[in-house]
């Protein structure tokens, strides 16, 4: 196992390099980069001022801002009317005075030292922004994953034991509905029904805690936190428990139909003893070992729209706002960390398999 883990760890560097290179090239080709964002602000403010002048105002142009009557730089959309010198200053500020290859190699070198750069539009180190937002996303991801496991495992076992029964059919209908409805739609429906949308105003509409959170006692803080987290977590649980429930059911069904279960029944063992003493460990292998990957998947994917809808200041909302503003340091910084954590998590998942079932040997399988 040690050689296998070392091999996987060594593969992290080239894999990360490839992921970052592909995404760097794709994002650079996307229109409306950070320079265009800044230029659009200046040109829109210039047009507004021109409108006031034409309507009889006494304001005068000039004196900074980089707006002239020139043609601007044709390489950038929205550069018309901007001073070429001003555009060159923007290029230096955003690093666009260097070639594409130089920018990528500098970024890769900085990331090896975990220097994720500084946000273009928030003037703060990206690592500080990520650390500020991480607790919110971890709260969503961790509680959602735990609740999904606590619901899905017993439900999946019950469905496997009662396979084909009325209970199995009805719960399958609920599972299909939960799988078909996306998390953001569930979130909107919960807001409409329970957050003052059209019916009841039971839960808060936005935020992780109340404004007076720091003035509350310990138990009231816990209650306030749970009160704010109920709808976001519920929306993610409803749309996320279906896959794990079916995985648990199918895993148990596969084990129940094996020969050793038939042999145990022939020896006179009770169904409970067979289920929990023999079947449970084998059937739960893939379910338990997949916990790290499930947590990371929920943390970095499902929480995005949930954070945006409920105005939770986490990594999902940070990434969404960065994509809107083309804040490349935040986009690449979060992508780098997400990719790194994802790769490490896959190794942890493999290691968890061996802890749950020592009979698994990845080194022997590779040979």
CSV table of N, CA and C in Angstrom, one decimal, residues 155-282:
chain,number,residue,atom,x,y,z
A,155,UNK,N,-32.4,3.7,5.0
A,155,UNK,CA,-33.5,3.6,3.9
A,155,UNK,C,-33.0,2.6,2.9
A,156,UNK,N,-31.8,2.6,2.5
A,156,UNK,CA,-31.3,1.7,1.5
A,156,UNK,C,-31.4,0.2,2.0
A,157,UNK,N,-31.0,0.0,3.3
A,157,UNK,CA,-31.1,-1.3,3.9
A,157,UNK,C,-32.5,-1.8,3.9
A,158,UNK,N,-33.4,-0.9,4.4
A,158,UNK,CA,-34.8,-1.3,4.4
A,158,UNK,C,-35.4,-1.6,3.1
A,159,UNK,N,-35.0,-0.9,2.0
A,159,UNK,CA,-35.5,-1.2,0.7
A,159,UNK,C,-34.9,-2.5,0.2
A,160,UNK,N,-33.7,-2.8,0.5
A,160,UNK,CA,-33.1,-4.1,0.1
A,160,UNK,C,-33.8,-5.3,0.8
A,161,UNK,N,-34.0,-5.1,2.1
A,161,UNK,CA,-34.7,-6.2,2.8
A,161,UNK,C,-36.1,-6.4,2.3
A,162,UNK,N,-36.8,-5.3,1.9
A,162,UNK,CA,-38.2,-5.4,1.5
A,162,UNK,C,-38.3,-5.2,0.0
A,163,UNK,N,-37.3,-5.7,-0.7
A,163,UNK,CA,-37.3,-5.5,-2.2
A,163,UNK,C,-38.5,-6.0,-2.9
A,164,UNK,N,-39.2,-5.1,-3.7
A,164,UNK,CA,-40.4,-5.5,-4.4
A,164,UNK,C,-41.7,-5.3,-3.6
A,165,UNK,N,-41.6,-4.9,-2.3
A,165,UNK,CA,-42.8,-4.6,-1.5
A,165,UNK,C,-43.4,-3.3,-1.8
A,166,UNK,N,-44.5,-3.0,-1.2
A,166,UNK,CA,-45.2,-1.7,-1.4
A,166,UNK,C,-44.3,-0.6,-0.9
A,167,UNK,N,-43.6,-0.8,0.3
A,167,UNK,CA,-42.7,0.2,0.8
A,167,UNK,C,-41.6,0.5,-0.2
A,168,UNK,N,-41.0,-0.5,-0.8
A,168,UNK,CA,-40.0,-0.3,-1.8
A,168,UNK,C,-40.4,0.5,-3.0
A,169,UNK,N,-41.6,0.2,-3.4
A,169,UNK,CA,-42.2,1.0,-4.6
A,169,UNK,C,-42.4,2.4,-4.3
A,170,UNK,N,-43.1,2.7,-3.1
A,170,UNK,CA,-43.4,4.1,-2.7
A,170,UNK,C,-42.1,4.9,-2.5
A,171,UNK,N,-41.2,4.3,-1.8
A,171,UNK,CA,-39.9,5.0,-1.5
A,171,UNK,C,-39.1,5.3,-2.8
A,172,UNK,N,-39.2,4.3,-3.7
A,172,UNK,CA,-38.6,4.5,-5.0
A,172,UNK,C,-39.1,5.7,-5.7
A,173,UNK,N,-40.5,5.9,-5.6
A,173,UNK,CA,-41.1,7.1,-6.2
A,173,UNK,C,-40.6,8.4,-5.6
A,174,UNK,N,-40.4,8.4,-4.3
A,174,UNK,CA,-39.9,9.6,-3.6
A,174,UNK,C,-38.4,9.8,-4.0
A,175,UNK,N,-37.7,8.7,-4.2
A,175,UNK,CA,-36.2,8.9,-4.5
A,175,UNK,C,-36.1,9.4,-6.0
A,176,UNK,N,-36.9,8.9,-6.9
A,176,UNK,CA,-36.9,9.4,-8.3
A,176,UNK,C,-37.2,10.9,-8.3
A,177,UNK,N,-38.2,11.3,-7.5
A,177,UNK,CA,-38.6,12.7,-7.5
A,177,UNK,C,-37.5,13.5,-6.9
A,178,UNK,N,-36.8,13.1,-5.9
A,178,UNK,CA,-35.7,13.8,-5.3
A,178,UNK,C,-34.6,13.9,-6.2
A,179,UNK,N,-34.3,12.8,-7.0
A,179,UNK,CA,-33.2,12.9,-7.9
A,179,UNK,C,-33.5,13.8,-9.1
A,180,UNK,N,-34.7,13.8,-9.5
A,180,UNK,CA,-35.1,14.6,-10.7
A,180,UNK,C,-35.1,16.1,-10.5
A,181,UNK,N,-35.5,16.5,-9.3
A,181,UNK,CA,-35.6,17.9,-9.0
A,181,UNK,C,-34.2,18.5,-8.6
A,182,UNK,N,-33.7,19.5,-9.3
A,182,UNK,CA,-32.4,20.0,-8.9
A,182,UNK,C,-32.4,20.8,-7.6
A,183,UNK,N,-31.2,20.9,-6.9
A,183,UNK,CA,-31.2,21.5,-5.6
A,183,UNK,C,-31.6,22.9,-5.6
A,184,UNK,N,-31.3,23.7,-6.7
A,184,UNK,CA,-31.7,25.1,-6.7
A,184,UNK,C,-33.2,25.3,-6.8
A,185,UNK,N,-33.9,24.4,-7.5
A,185,UNK,CA,-35.3,24.5,-7.6
A,185,UNK,C,-36.0,24.1,-6.2
A,186,UNK,N,-35.4,23.1,-5.5
A,186,UNK,CA,-35.9,22.8,-4.2
A,186,UNK,C,-35.7,24.0,-3.3
A,187,UNK,N,-34.5,24.7,-3.4
A,187,UNK,CA,-34.2,25.8,-2.6
A,187,UNK,C,-35.3,26.9,-2.8
A,188,UNK,N,-35.6,27.2,-4.1
A,188,UNK,CA,-36.6,28.2,-4.4
A,188,UNK,C,-38.0,27.9,-3.8
A,189,UNK,N,-38.3,26.6,-4.0
A,189,UNK,CA,-39.6,26.2,-3.4
A,189,UNK,C,-39.7,26.3,-1.9
A,190,UNK,N,-38.6,26.0,-1.2
A,190,UNK,CA,-38.5,26.1,0.2
A,190,UNK,C,-38.6,27.6,0.6
A,191,UNK,N,-38.0,28.5,-0.1
A,191,UNK,CA,-38.1,29.9,0.2
A,191,UNK,C,-39.6,30.4,0.0
A,192,UNK,N,-40.2,29.9,-1.1
A,192,UNK,CA,-41.6,30.3,-1.4
A,192,UNK,C,-42.5,29.9,-0.3
A,193,UNK,N,-42.3,28.7,0.2
A,193,UNK,CA,-43.2,28.1,1.2
A,193,UNK,C,-42.9,28.5,2.7
A,194,UNK,N,-41.6,28.6,3.0
A,194,UNK,CA,-41.2,28.7,4.4
A,194,UNK,C,-40.4,29.9,4.8
A,195,UNK,N,-40.0,30.8,3.8
A,195,UNK,CA,-39.2,31.9,4.1
A,195,UNK,C,-39.9,33.2,3.7
A,196,UNK,N,-41.2,33.3,3.8
A,196,UNK,CA,-41.9,34.5,3.5
A,196,UNK,C,-42.2,34.8,2.1
A,197,UNK,N,-42.0,33.7,1.2
A,197,UNK,CA,-42.2,34.0,-0.2
A,197,UNK,C,-43.7,34.2,-0.5
A,198,UNK,N,-44.5,33.2,-0.2
A,198,UNK,CA,-46.0,33.4,-0.5
A,198,UNK,C,-46.8,32.7,0.6
A,199,UNK,N,-46.2,31.9,1.5
A,199,UNK,CA,-47.0,31.2,2.5
A,199,UNK,C,-46.6,31.6,3.9
A,200,UNK,N,-45.6,30.8,4.5
A,200,UNK,CA,-45.2,31.0,5.9
A,200,UNK,C,-43.8,31.7,5.9
A,201,UNK,N,-43.6,32.4,7.0
A,201,UNK,CA,-42.3,33.1,7.2
A,201,UNK,C,-41.7,32.5,8.5
A,202,UNK,N,-41.2,31.3,8.3
A,202,UNK,CA,-40.7,30.6,9.5
A,202,UNK,C,-39.2,30.7,9.6
A,203,UNK,N,-38.5,30.6,8.5
A,203,UNK,CA,-37.1,30.6,8.5
A,203,UNK,C,-36.5,31.9,7.8
A,204,UNK,N,-35.3,32.3,8.1
A,204,UNK,CA,-34.7,33.5,7.5
A,204,UNK,C,-34.4,33.2,6.0
A,205,UNK,N,-34.5,34.3,5.3
A,205,UNK,CA,-34.3,34.2,3.8
A,205,UNK,C,-32.8,34.1,3.4
A,206,UNK,N,-31.9,34.7,4.2
A,206,UNK,CA,-30.5,34.8,3.8
A,206,UNK,C,-29.6,34.9,5.0
A,207,UNK,N,-28.4,34.6,4.8
A,207,UNK,CA,-27.3,34.7,5.8
A,207,UNK,C,-27.1,33.5,6.6
A,208,UNK,N,-26.0,33.4,7.2
A,208,UNK,CA,-25.6,32.2,8.1
A,208,UNK,C,-26.0,32.4,9.5
A,209,UNK,N,-26.0,33.6,10.0
A,209,UNK,CA,-26.4,33.9,11.4
A,209,UNK,C,-27.1,35.2,11.4
A,210,UNK,N,-27.8,35.5,12.5
A,210,UNK,CA,-28.5,36.8,12.6
A,210,UNK,C,-27.5,37.9,12.9
A,211,UNK,N,-27.9,39.2,12.8
A,211,UNK,CA,-27.0,40.4,13.0
A,211,UNK,C,-26.6,40.5,14.4
A,212,UNK,N,-27.4,40.0,15.4
A,212,UNK,CA,-27.0,40.1,16.8
A,212,UNK,C,-26.4,38.8,17.3
A,213,UNK,N,-25.8,38.0,16.4
A,213,UNK,CA,-25.3,36.7,16.8
A,213,UNK,C,-24.3,36.8,17.9
A,214,UNK,N,-23.4,37.7,17.8
A,214,UNK,CA,-22.3,37.8,18.8
A,214,UNK,C,-22.8,38.3,20.2
A,215,UNK,N,-24.1,38.8,20.3
A,215,UNK,CA,-24.6,39.2,21.6
A,215,UNK,C,-25.4,38.0,22.3
A,216,UNK,N,-25.6,36.9,21.6
A,216,UNK,CA,-26.3,35.8,22.1
A,216,UNK,C,-25.5,34.9,22.9
A,217,UNK,N,-26.2,34.1,23.8
A,217,UNK,CA,-25.5,33.1,24.6
A,217,UNK,C,-25.2,31.9,23.8
A,218,UNK,N,-24.5,30.9,24.3
A,218,UNK,CA,-24.0,29.7,23.6
A,218,UNK,C,-25.2,29.0,23.0
A,219,UNK,N,-26.2,28.6,23.7
A,219,UNK,CA,-27.3,27.8,23.2
A,219,UNK,C,-28.1,28.6,22.2
A,220,UNK,N,-28.3,29.9,22.4
A,220,UNK,CA,-29.0,30.7,21.5
A,220,UNK,C,-28.2,30.8,20.2
A,221,UNK,N,-26.9,30.9,20.3
A,221,UNK,CA,-26.1,30.9,19.1
A,221,UNK,C,-26.3,29.6,18.3
A,222,UNK,N,-26.2,28.5,19.0
A,222,UNK,CA,-26.4,27.2,18.3
A,222,UNK,C,-27.8,27.1,17.6
A,223,UNK,N,-28.8,27.6,18.3
A,223,UNK,CA,-30.2,27.6,17.8
A,223,UNK,C,-30.3,28.6,16.6
A,224,UNK,N,-29.6,29.7,16.7
A,224,UNK,CA,-29.7,30.7,15.6
A,224,UNK,C,-29.0,30.1,14.3
A,225,UNK,N,-27.9,29.5,14.6
A,225,UNK,CA,-27.1,28.9,13.4
A,225,UNK,C,-28.0,27.8,12.8
A,226,UNK,N,-28.6,26.9,13.6
A,226,UNK,CA,-29.4,25.8,13.0
A,226,UNK,C,-30.6,26.4,12.3
A,227,UNK,N,-31.2,27.5,12.8
A,227,UNK,CA,-32.3,28.1,12.2
A,227,UNK,C,-32.0,28.6,10.8
A,228,UNK,N,-30.8,29.2,10.7
A,228,UNK,CA,-30.4,29.8,9.4
A,228,UNK,C,-30.0,28.6,8.4
A,229,UNK,N,-29.5,27.5,8.9
A,229,UNK,CA,-28.9,26.5,8.0
A,229,UNK,C,-30.0,25.5,7.6
A,230,UNK,N,-31.2,25.5,8.2
A,230,UNK,CA,-32.2,24.5,8.0
A,230,UNK,C,-32.6,24.4,6.5
A,231,UNK,N,-33.0,25.5,5.9
A,231,UNK,CA,-33.5,25.5,4.5
A,231,UNK,C,-32.3,25.2,3.5
A,232,UNK,N,-31.2,25.8,3.6
A,232,UNK,CA,-30.1,25.4,2.7
A,232,UNK,C,-29.7,24.0,2.7
A,233,UNK,N,-29.6,23.4,3.9
A,233,UNK,CA,-29.2,22.0,4.1
A,233,UNK,C,-30.3,21.1,3.6
A,234,UNK,N,-31.5,21.5,3.9
A,234,UNK,CA,-32.7,20.7,3.5
A,234,UNK,C,-32.8,20.6,2.0
A,235,UNK,N,-32.5,21.7,1.3
A,235,UNK,CA,-32.6,21.7,-0.2
A,235,UNK,C,-31.5,20.8,-0.8
A,236,UNK,N,-30.3,20.8,-0.1
A,236,UNK,CA,-29.3,19.9,-0.7
A,236,UNK,C,-29.5,18.4,-0.3
A,237,UNK,N,-30.1,18.2,0.8
A,237,UNK,CA,-30.3,16.8,1.2
A,237,UNK,C,-31.4,16.2,0.3
A,238,UNK,N,-32.5,16.9,0.1
A,238,UNK,CA,-33.6,16.4,-0.7
A,238,UNK,C,-33.1,16.0,-2.1
A,239,UNK,N,-32.2,16.8,-2.7
A,239,UNK,CA,-31.8,16.5,-4.0
A,239,UNK,C,-30.5,15.6,-4.1
A,240,UNK,N,-30.0,15.2,-2.9
A,240,UNK,CA,-28.7,14.5,-2.9
A,240,UNK,C,-28.8,13.1,-2.3
A,241,UNK,N,-29.9,12.7,-1.6
A,241,UNK,CA,-29.9,11.4,-0.9
A,241,UNK,C,-30.3,10.3,-1.9
A,242,UNK,N,-30.8,10.5,-3.0
A,242,UNK,CA,-31.3,9.5,-3.9
A,242,UNK,C,-30.2,8.5,-4.4
A,243,UNK,N,-29.1,9.1,-4.8
A,243,UNK,CA,-28.0,8.2,-5.4
A,243,UNK,C,-27.4,7.3,-4.3
A,244,UNK,N,-27.2,7.8,-3.1
A,244,UNK,CA,-26.6,7.0,-2.0
A,244,UNK,C,-27.6,5.9,-1.6
A,245,UNK,N,-28.9,6.3,-1.5
A,245,UNK,CA,-29.9,5.3,-1.1
A,245,UNK,C,-29.9,4.1,-2.1
A,246,UNK,N,-29.9,4.4,-3.4
A,246,UNK,CA,-29.9,3.3,-4.4
A,246,UNK,C,-28.6,2.5,-4.4
A,247,UNK,N,-27.5,3.2,-4.1
A,247,UNK,CA,-26.2,2.5,-4.0
A,247,UNK,C,-26.2,1.6,-2.9
A,248,UNK,N,-26.8,2.0,-1.7
A,248,UNK,CA,-26.8,1.1,-0.5
A,248,UNK,C,-27.7,0.0,-0.8
A,249,UNK,N,-28.9,0.2,-1.4
A,249,UNK,CA,-29.8,-0.9,-1.7
A,249,UNK,C,-29.2,-1.9,-2.6
A,250,UNK,N,-28.6,-1.5,-3.7
A,250,UNK,CA,-28.1,-2.4,-4.7
A,250,UNK,C,-26.9,-3.2,-4.1
A,251,UNK,N,-26.1,-2.5,-3.3
A,251,UNK,CA,-25.0,-3.1,-2.6
A,251,UNK,C,-25.4,-4.3,-1.7
A,252,UNK,N,-26.5,-4.0,-0.9
A,252,UNK,CA,-27.0,-5.0,0.0
A,252,UNK,C,-27.7,-6.2,-0.8
A,253,UNK,N,-28.4,-5.8,-1.9
A,253,UNK,CA,-29.0,-6.9,-2.7
A,253,UNK,C,-28.0,-7.8,-3.3
A,254,UNK,N,-26.9,-7.2,-3.7
A,254,UNK,CA,-25.9,-8.0,-4.4
A,254,UNK,C,-25.3,-9.0,-3.4
A,255,UNK,N,-25.1,-8.5,-2.1
A,255,UNK,CA,-24.5,-9.4,-1.1
A,255,UNK,C,-25.5,-10.4,-0.6
A,256,UNK,N,-26.8,-10.0,-0.5
A,256,UNK,CA,-27.8,-10.9,0.0
A,256,UNK,C,-28.0,-12.1,-0.9
A,257,UNK,N,-27.7,-11.9,-2.2
A,257,UNK,CA,-27.9,-13.0,-3.1
A,257,UNK,C,-26.7,-13.9,-3.3
A,258,UNK,N,-25.7,-13.7,-2.5
A,258,UNK,CA,-24.4,-14.5,-2.7
A,258,UNK,C,-24.5,-15.8,-1.9
A,259,UNK,N,-23.6,-16.7,-2.2
A,259,UNK,CA,-23.7,-18.1,-1.7
A,259,UNK,C,-23.5,-18.1,-0.2
A,260,UNK,N,-22.6,-17.3,0.4
A,260,UNK,CA,-22.4,-17.4,1.8
A,260,UNK,C,-23.6,-17.0,2.6
A,261,UNK,N,-24.5,-16.2,2.1
A,261,UNK,CA,-25.8,-15.9,2.8
A,261,UNK,C,-26.7,-17.1,2.7
A,262,UNK,N,-26.8,-17.7,1.6
A,262,UNK,CA,-27.6,-19.0,1.5
A,262,UNK,C,-27.1,-20.0,2.5
A,263,UNK,N,-25.7,-20.1,2.6
A,263,UNK,CA,-25.2,-21.1,3.5
A,263,UNK,C,-25.5,-20.7,5.0
A,264,UNK,N,-25.4,-19.4,5.3
A,264,UNK,CA,-25.7,-19.0,6.7
A,264,UNK,C,-27.2,-19.3,7.0
A,265,UNK,N,-28.1,-19.1,6.0
A,265,UNK,CA,-29.5,-19.4,6.3
A,265,UNK,C,-29.7,-20.9,6.5
A,266,UNK,N,-29.0,-21.7,5.7
A,266,UNK,CA,-29.1,-23.1,5.8
A,266,UNK,C,-28.6,-23.6,7.2
A,267,UNK,N,-27.7,-22.9,7.8
A,267,UNK,CA,-27.2,-23.3,9.1
A,267,UNK,C,-28.2,-22.8,10.2
A,268,UNK,N,-29.3,-22.1,9.9
A,268,UNK,CA,-30.3,-21.7,10.8
A,268,UNK,C,-30.1,-20.4,11.4
A,269,UNK,N,-29.2,-19.5,10.9
A,269,UNK,CA,-29.0,-18.2,11.5
A,269,UNK,C,-30.2,-17.3,11.1
A,270,UNK,N,-30.5,-16.4,12.1
A,270,UNK,CA,-31.6,-15.5,11.9
A,270,UNK,C,-31.3,-14.4,10.8
A,271,UNK,N,-32.3,-13.8,10.3
A,271,UNK,CA,-32.1,-12.8,9.2
A,271,UNK,C,-31.3,-11.6,9.8
A,272,UNK,N,-31.6,-11.2,11.0
A,272,UNK,CA,-30.9,-10.0,11.6
A,272,UNK,C,-29.4,-10.4,11.8
A,273,UNK,N,-29.1,-11.6,12.2
A,273,UNK,CA,-27.7,-12.0,12.4
A,273,UNK,C,-27.0,-12.0,11.1
A,274,UNK,N,-27.7,-12.6,10.1
A,274,UNK,CA,-27.1,-12.6,8.7
A,274,UNK,C,-26.8,-11.2,8.2
A,275,UNK,N,-27.8,-10.4,8.4
A,275,UNK,CA,-27.7,-9.0,7.8
A,275,UNK,C,-26.6,-8.2,8.4
A,276,UNK,N,-26.6,-8.2,9.7
A,276,UNK,CA,-25.6,-7.3,10.4
A,276,UNK,C,-24.3,-7.9,10.7
A,277,UNK,N,-24.3,-9.2,10.8
A,277,UNK,CA,-23.0,-9.9,11.2
A,277,UNK,C,-22.2,-10.3,9.9
A,278,UNK,N,-22.9,-10.5,8.8
A,278,UNK,CA,-22.2,-11.0,7.6
A,278,UNK,C,-22.3,-10.1,6.4
A,279,UNK,N,-23.5,-9.6,6.1
A,279,UNK,CA,-23.8,-8.8,4.9
A,279,UNK,C,-23.3,-7.4,5.1
A,280,UNK,N,-23.5,-6.8,6.3
A,280,UNK,CA,-23.3,-5.4,6.5
A,280,UNK,C,-21.9,-4.9,6.1
A,281,UNK,N,-20.9,-5.6,6.6
A,281,UNK,CA,-19.5,-5.2,6.4
A,281,UNK,C,-19.2,-5.2,4.9
A,282,UNK,N,-19.6,-6.3,4.2
A,282,UNK,CA,-19.2,-6.3,2.8
A,282,UNK,C,-20.0,-5.3,2.0
